[in-house]
Amino acid sequence: MFSLCQDDSTPASLRSASTMAPLGVQLQIQDHHVIMDNGILQVTISKPEGLVTGIRYNGIDNLLEQQNAEDNRGYWDLVWSDPTSTGTTGIFDVIKGTSFEVEVQSEDQVEVSFKRVWNSSLKGKLVPLNIDKRFIMLRGSSGFYSYAIYEHLEDWPGFNLGETRIAFKLNGDWFHYMAVTDNRQREMPSPDDRMPPRGQALAYPEAVLLTNPVEDKFKGEVDDKYQYSCDNKDILVHGWISTDQCTGFWQITPSYEYRSGGPVKQNLTSHVGPTSLTVFVSAHYSGEDLVPKFGDGELWKKVFGPVFIYCNSVARDADWHALWDDAKQQMMVEIQSWPYNFPASEDFPTSDQRGNISGRLLVKDSYLSSDYIPASGAYVGLAPPGEAGSWQRECKGYQFWAKADESGNFSINAIQEGNYNLYAWVPGFTGDYRYDVEVTVTSGCKVEMGELVYEPPRDGPTLWEIGIPDRSAAEFYVPDPNPNYINKLYLNHPDRFRQYGLWERYADLYPDADLVYTVGVSDYGKDWFFAQVPRKKDNKYQGTTWQIKFKLDNVAQNGTYKLRVALASATLAELQVRVNDGNANPPLFTSGLIGRDNSIARHGIHGLYWLYSIDIQGGMLVQGDNTVFLTQPRSASPFQGILYDYIRLEGPPTTTRS
């Protein structure tokens, strides 16, 4: 329940600690627990397992759920499998240390370590990794930090790492209000509301219709943790507020260098529990492509984090909404402090051990402009060497990204030493840029790349286009949800695509015939459904064929036209393209079976990016009316489908350009 804070027994602000002499950090080592205490909060961690069992703050004995077992409150976990396995599932493992060490102990800082060391006797029982979990508390800080070092040594067996993360299960008596972004905040139902008979599972277990919740105001809503996912670049701070206690609990990640998949990889954040996550590796919105696979004897080491677990409070006669604003301010403090200079591990390089790169990216498309075009808003990044665009499937190393300004200028800072390729993609243009020469970053270097030029795929002038090339289907028509399956947060919301069951709305809108789009008449914001999914008819699913109708005043019979089809996501789908003959066999083009993003089911408007360039010989086209047929024939599941990003037909190359 919402409750304005009435009592005035709590300190006015967590940041008041900085205006008085803060107490030194104290470390108590007990038989089975260690306690870090700086006078602002007290954190209890099991020894030697390294599980966070208690967080005492603002007069609340434990912000975590005390009814849970000690290994289900605050913990690091992973999912791993044998290297011969396929898919994204595996063995779930809450990581429990077997040894404890004090790395730093002073009044200014305490850092403790909980290690689990692998040996051959554990083969098949535990993931073959040495794991060192660290926890840090600083003087005067209203929170604590956690990071972990994973290492795979020579001669060790291979494995797959399906997921790893840090999770906190908060006290359900206190925390009911969740905040993920400025416009994605709400009071949340309880875990009991999701269980029968109060909740009814829908098309998959994560989505539950609340049929008889404890509080009637949630009745008829759908709850699904995937409705609160975010892109890596946008997961900076999220968490929960206790409106009764005027207390906030937040996870702040000032960098996503250690997350897999780059800036637009989507991950879970917070959800009903109350649960708060920082996900480092996952296959969500990507599938098996984002599962790191390690071979026998493959050397690998990576530091995940640090993540800052931040607690704040306001006076009980104050507006508790200020806790979100304060958390965002603290997020900016953490970003400005990155990379931190206090972690004790030599595996986490400080700022003076890192390098910086800057430059300017321009776009050359002579069919649009005779001048170079500044790559405004481009995402420019360094990632391990690979092909153009390989960064979106990269999941073992680090990635460092920046967004270019309006002139295309970019500066990537705090890059760890190593060899990288420089990659980029530019909103408004298709394809991926890669600087062909590997870039070596050394400690303290400042590399000026100068002006770089990206030539996006282009053979001829644009005859017509549908959508915006931005790796998202958000500009297309997203229908209203079935009123029986809504999340009230997303009514009249920019992220309306996060509603449950939108895939079923296609059959409501097109019960018998498929979508037909007429160039020059149709509006892609109103007439192009955001996802090409199977149609449900007579309790069976059918593949669908969409048509793009267009006129040509003239046809170069001996010329080659080019159809560019950019996909924002694909899930066990196939794209078949035919021109002017919807029954042509074989089709002009087929992608074959592609994608395991599952973005349609998980309310994502994008997943992994695909770009196809298809030649259409002039003899296949006619003067006057023409039709491109786009068929997605796979229909074993309602979630098999395609999210289009952008489609363009180019004429044959010409000598006359802009």
Coordinates of N, CA and C in Angstrom, one line a residue, residues 64 369 474:
L64 N 16.7 -7.2 3.9 CA 16.5 -8.4 3.1 C 15.4 -9.3 3.8
S369 N 24.0 12.7 -50.0 CA 24.7 14.0 -49.9 C 26.1 13.9 -50.6
A474 N 10.2 0.0 -32.8 CA 9.3 0.9 -32.0 C 8.5 1.9 -32.8

